């Protein structure tokens, strides 16, 4: 078995010098200014050893990676009743697409496209003030990452709110079908803020550990979710975590993963590792270009694809 630390250091070096870096997201103005030359990677193994490479300690906007954690929280809160408000099938369309919503009665395909994540956020908000719901989400991040320094980047949140016309359209459309229960502004406010959580690769890999080790933090032994729930969240990450690039991600990387337009990806090798990569340049469907290539290289060299080596 190749040495993990060497493999991660090699990949970081290979990615640092690659000329093809994808395009940084510009529809959120605050993200448009991020330097595309950055690359970070952090891998935590079953012993709790952390292998890092490149800009692994630079915080970035986790964006849609936050949807894994809001899904976990919402399932904890209302269990399988969540599936009345959101489906769990791949969408085969863009992360911010509205077309399926009309055909399917305002119920979004899955919790990882924007419409689905907004519906999930609406469930976390139910019965709370937006500030309380956000506090709950942030405390959950602190708990699973063992790190109370994780915060929300208010500038990114404000930038998203100013330009979030598409998300406002999705939310209003769902509201018209009765899928959202709270005032649209409240739900969107919480959604924009959880997308604006800033974390480094090291922090994100720490936060993902419960998904790699049957719902438990392997270091403290604290249980976050049941093994069954961890398995199911991983399944949704595999089938829906990269929007209409999910098939390609499974084909090339072979791990459950969730991407965000900030260029981050959380990937889970069940029983083996929790992995975070970050490179801000995106491919044509909005997933990190070098992040995916780095993960493909890692799984190939380590033999970690869930489909075999
Ligand atoms: N906050 C972003 C949005 O709503 C999240 C999208 C993403 O990361 N794919 O558009």
XYZ file of C-alpha atoms and ligand atoms in Angstrom:
319
model
C 0.000 0.000 0.000
C 1.505 3.372 -0.982
C 2.252 5.826 1.824
C -0.764 8.165 2.180
C 1.232 11.237 3.228
C 3.522 10.882 0.215
C 0.593 10.372 -2.158
C -1.220 13.471 -0.836
C 1.945 15.609 -0.987
C 2.618 14.411 -4.551
C -0.925 15.181 -5.696
C -0.810 18.677 -4.151
C 2.427 19.365 -6.004
C 1.019 18.024 -9.292
C -2.124 20.142 -8.961
C -0.190 23.284 -8.023
C 1.535 23.388 -11.376
C -1.302 22.329 -13.700
C -2.296 25.016 -16.198
C -5.939 23.887 -16.584
C -7.701 25.258 -13.517
C -11.358 25.718 -14.571
C -13.340 28.904 -14.062
C -14.086 30.533 -10.716
C -17.833 31.045 -10.032
C -18.801 34.624 -10.820
C -22.559 34.641 -10.208
C -21.818 35.218 -6.519
C -19.725 38.413 -6.833
C -17.825 37.770 -3.602
C -16.523 34.444 -4.987
C -15.450 35.949 -8.315
C -12.336 37.449 -6.722
C -10.941 34.189 -5.289
C -7.474 33.268 -6.641
C -7.840 30.176 -8.888
C -4.224 29.170 -8.295
C -5.003 27.713 -4.896
C -5.255 23.998 -4.172
C -5.660 22.204 -0.867
C -6.233 18.643 0.266
C -6.716 16.894 3.621
C -7.225 13.179 4.231
C -8.034 11.683 7.644
C -7.564 7.938 8.054
C -9.086 5.465 10.505
C -6.314 6.114 13.032
C -7.108 9.838 12.999
C -3.865 10.650 11.177
C -4.227 13.694 8.919
C -2.359 13.901 5.611
C -2.393 17.408 4.158
C -1.140 19.065 1.003
C -1.102 22.568 -0.489
C -3.489 25.162 0.957
C -5.137 22.684 3.343
C -5.496 25.275 6.104
C -6.912 28.143 4.034
C -10.642 28.676 4.715
C -12.936 28.791 1.688
C -16.674 29.118 1.120
C -18.061 25.585 1.469
C -21.267 26.519 -0.415
C -23.220 23.396 -1.374
C -21.027 21.074 0.682
C -23.059 22.504 3.594
C -26.069 20.654 2.173
C -24.687 17.355 3.506
C -24.754 18.763 7.013
C -28.185 20.399 6.743
C -29.555 17.120 5.374
C -28.061 15.316 8.391
C -29.599 17.845 10.787
C -33.023 17.781 9.144
C -33.107 13.964 9.217
C -32.173 14.144 12.894
C -35.023 16.532 13.488
C -37.935 14.970 11.590
C -36.570 11.630 10.336
C -38.126 10.065 7.256
C -40.900 12.657 7.191
C -38.317 14.807 5.403
C -38.948 12.761 2.252
C -42.415 14.283 1.947
C -40.724 17.569 1.104
C -37.826 16.406 -1.048
C -37.009 13.338 -3.171
C -33.808 11.314 -3.405
C -33.325 10.732 -7.116
C -30.571 12.254 -9.258
C -31.886 15.242 -11.172
C -29.802 15.050 -14.326
C -30.062 18.824 -14.510
C -28.145 21.848 -13.244
C -27.899 22.650 -9.534
C -30.103 25.722 -9.912
C -32.570 24.338 -12.474
C -36.288 25.062 -12.123
C -37.757 22.851 -14.900
C -38.456 19.681 -12.910
C -40.245 21.575 -10.162
C -43.264 22.292 -12.308
C -43.626 18.731 -13.563
C -43.190 17.284 -10.089
C -45.590 19.395 -8.063
C -42.968 21.644 -6.485
C -41.177 18.761 -4.725
C -37.460 18.937 -5.597
C -35.666 15.837 -6.867
C -33.048 15.589 -4.113
C -31.603 17.469 -1.116
C -28.448 18.565 -2.941
C -29.804 20.637 -5.814
C -30.599 24.184 -4.697
C -34.375 23.712 -4.582
C -33.985 20.554 -2.477
C -31.525 22.160 -0.090
C -33.842 25.142 0.345
C -36.688 22.725 1.209
C -34.396 20.995 3.751
C -33.409 24.339 5.288
C -37.097 25.192 5.590
C -37.553 22.088 7.756
C -34.622 22.995 10.009
C -36.123 26.463 10.400
C -39.612 25.232 11.338
C -40.502 26.519 14.796
C -37.362 28.662 15.139
C -36.211 32.162 14.414
C -33.704 32.263 11.517
C -30.946 33.211 13.956
C -31.653 30.185 16.145
C -31.673 27.850 13.145
C -28.332 29.216 12.002
C -26.942 28.870 15.497
C -28.032 25.228 15.490
C -26.324 24.594 12.140
C -23.101 26.270 13.251
C -23.035 24.450 16.596
C -23.478 21.183 14.724
C -20.477 22.055 12.531
C -18.426 22.833 15.655
C -19.433 19.501 17.201
C -18.683 17.284 14.197
C -15.441 19.049 13.303
C -14.297 19.376 16.968
C -13.606 23.010 16.163
C -15.398 26.054 17.535
C -13.493 28.487 15.314
C -15.668 27.732 12.249
C -17.716 30.786 11.239
C -19.978 32.182 8.541
C -18.491 34.636 6.048
C -21.044 37.443 6.258
C -19.687 39.128 3.129
C -20.374 36.030 1.032
C -23.842 35.659 2.592
C -24.689 39.293 1.792
C -23.332 38.885 -1.729
C -25.499 35.805 -2.284
C -28.584 37.506 -0.947
C -28.066 40.528 -3.211
C -27.786 38.402 -6.339
C -29.815 35.318 -5.410
C -32.674 35.907 -7.840
C -32.647 32.341 -9.114
C -32.820 30.895 -5.606
C -35.603 33.359 -4.753
C -37.488 32.105 -7.822
C -37.041 28.468 -6.751
C -38.177 29.224 -3.204
C -41.217 31.241 -4.269
C -42.162 28.550 -6.743
C -42.005 25.855 -4.060
C -43.922 28.095 -1.681
C -46.709 28.371 -4.264
C -47.037 24.561 -4.147
C -47.117 24.571 -0.348
C -43.759 22.771 -0.096
C -42.182 25.541 2.054
C -43.697 26.383 5.414
C -41.813 29.467 6.523
C -41.657 32.951 5.010
C -39.500 32.655 1.882
C -37.173 35.426 3.067
C -36.455 33.618 6.322
C -35.728 30.287 4.638
C -33.502 31.911 2.019
C -31.675 33.909 4.681
C -30.734 30.730 6.548
C -29.857 28.958 3.263
C -27.536 31.746 2.074
C -25.831 31.838 5.442
C -25.178 28.098 5.715
C -23.787 28.132 2.166
C -21.429 30.883 3.347
C -19.792 28.838 6.115
C -16.028 29.141 5.680
C -13.867 26.084 6.373
C -10.462 24.762 5.434
C -9.894 21.330 3.902
C -8.601 20.113 7.265
C -11.774 21.289 9.041
C -14.038 19.851 6.342
C -12.348 16.447 6.429
C -12.745 16.464 10.224
C -16.460 17.276 9.834
C -16.927 14.361 7.404
C -15.568 11.668 9.719
C -18.973 10.483 10.965
C -19.903 9.562 7.392
C -16.775 7.465 6.920
C -17.075 5.609 10.232
C -20.678 4.417 10.506
C -22.081 7.575 12.037
C -19.431 7.944 14.751
C -16.514 10.222 15.391
C -13.753 7.559 15.422
C -11.533 9.509 17.824
C -14.010 10.432 20.556
C -16.458 7.564 19.903
C -19.312 10.123 19.951
C -22.260 9.065 17.863
C -23.576 11.643 15.381
C -26.076 9.510 13.449
C -26.930 5.800 13.221
C -24.860 3.578 10.882
C -27.945 3.225 8.674
C -28.330 6.979 8.320
C -24.644 7.479 7.516
C -24.910 4.796 4.840
C -27.947 6.466 3.306
C -26.441 9.937 3.293
C -23.399 8.457 1.532
C -25.731 6.881 -1.036
C -27.329 10.238 -1.807
C -23.886 11.855 -2.041
C -22.843 9.228 -4.584
C -25.946 9.573 -6.759
C -26.693 13.307 -6.400
C -23.649 15.043 -4.879
C -22.313 16.473 -8.138
C -25.592 17.396 -9.881
C -25.515 16.337 -13.514
C -21.822 15.497 -13.061
C -22.634 12.775 -10.495
C -22.327 9.914 -12.982
C -18.966 11.166 -14.184
C -17.746 11.599 -10.591
C -18.781 8.025 -9.698
C -17.128 6.762 -12.876
C -13.851 8.565 -12.313
C -13.529 8.815 -8.519
C -15.833 6.089 -7.226
C -16.635 7.643 -3.843
C -19.633 9.411 -2.326
C -18.856 13.113 -2.670
C -20.421 16.532 -2.384
C -19.194 19.580 -4.247
C -19.793 23.298 -3.838
C -19.333 26.282 -6.165
C -16.604 27.573 -3.842
C -14.515 24.738 -5.314
C -14.622 22.408 -2.327
C -15.447 18.698 -2.400
C -16.014 16.398 0.589
C -15.498 12.753 -0.362
C -15.999 9.688 1.825
C -14.157 6.380 1.562
C -16.346 4.333 3.939
C -14.294 2.739 6.709
C -11.104 4.175 5.220
C -10.965 7.960 5.077
C -12.676 11.333 5.142
C -11.275 13.524 2.384
C -11.593 17.225 1.537
C -10.160 18.975 -1.508
C -10.412 22.549 -2.662
C -9.555 24.327 -5.859
C -11.753 27.308 -6.802
C -11.864 26.781 -10.590
C -14.984 24.894 -11.715
C -15.865 22.680 -14.674
C -18.848 23.293 -16.945
C -21.380 21.833 -14.481
C -20.070 23.765 -11.481
C -17.857 21.169 -9.770
C -14.206 21.798 -8.843
C -12.095 20.905 -11.869
C -8.823 20.110 -10.120
C -10.641 18.870 -7.029
C -12.164 16.059 -9.061
C -8.894 15.263 -10.804
C -7.080 15.176 -7.450
C -9.658 12.788 -6.009
C -9.493 10.579 -9.077
C -5.711 10.412 -8.697
C -5.976 9.671 -4.961
C -8.480 6.832 -5.329
C -6.505 5.327 -8.175
C -3.158 5.400 -6.309
C -4.634 4.190 -3.012
C -7.130 1.721 -4.536
C -9.976 3.379 -2.618
C -12.865 3.412 -5.116
C -15.889 1.709 -3.552
C -16.224 -0.203 -6.812
C -12.874 -1.952 -6.451
C -9.311 -1.193 -7.432
N -25.092 29.016 -2.528
C -24.996 28.491 -3.861
C -26.262 28.794 -4.625
O -27.269 28.796 -4.022
C -24.735 27.039 -3.786
C -24.606 26.372 -5.138
C -23.518 25.359 -5.187
O -22.580 25.345 -4.419
N -23.588 24.535 -6.195
O -26.295 29.031 -5.795
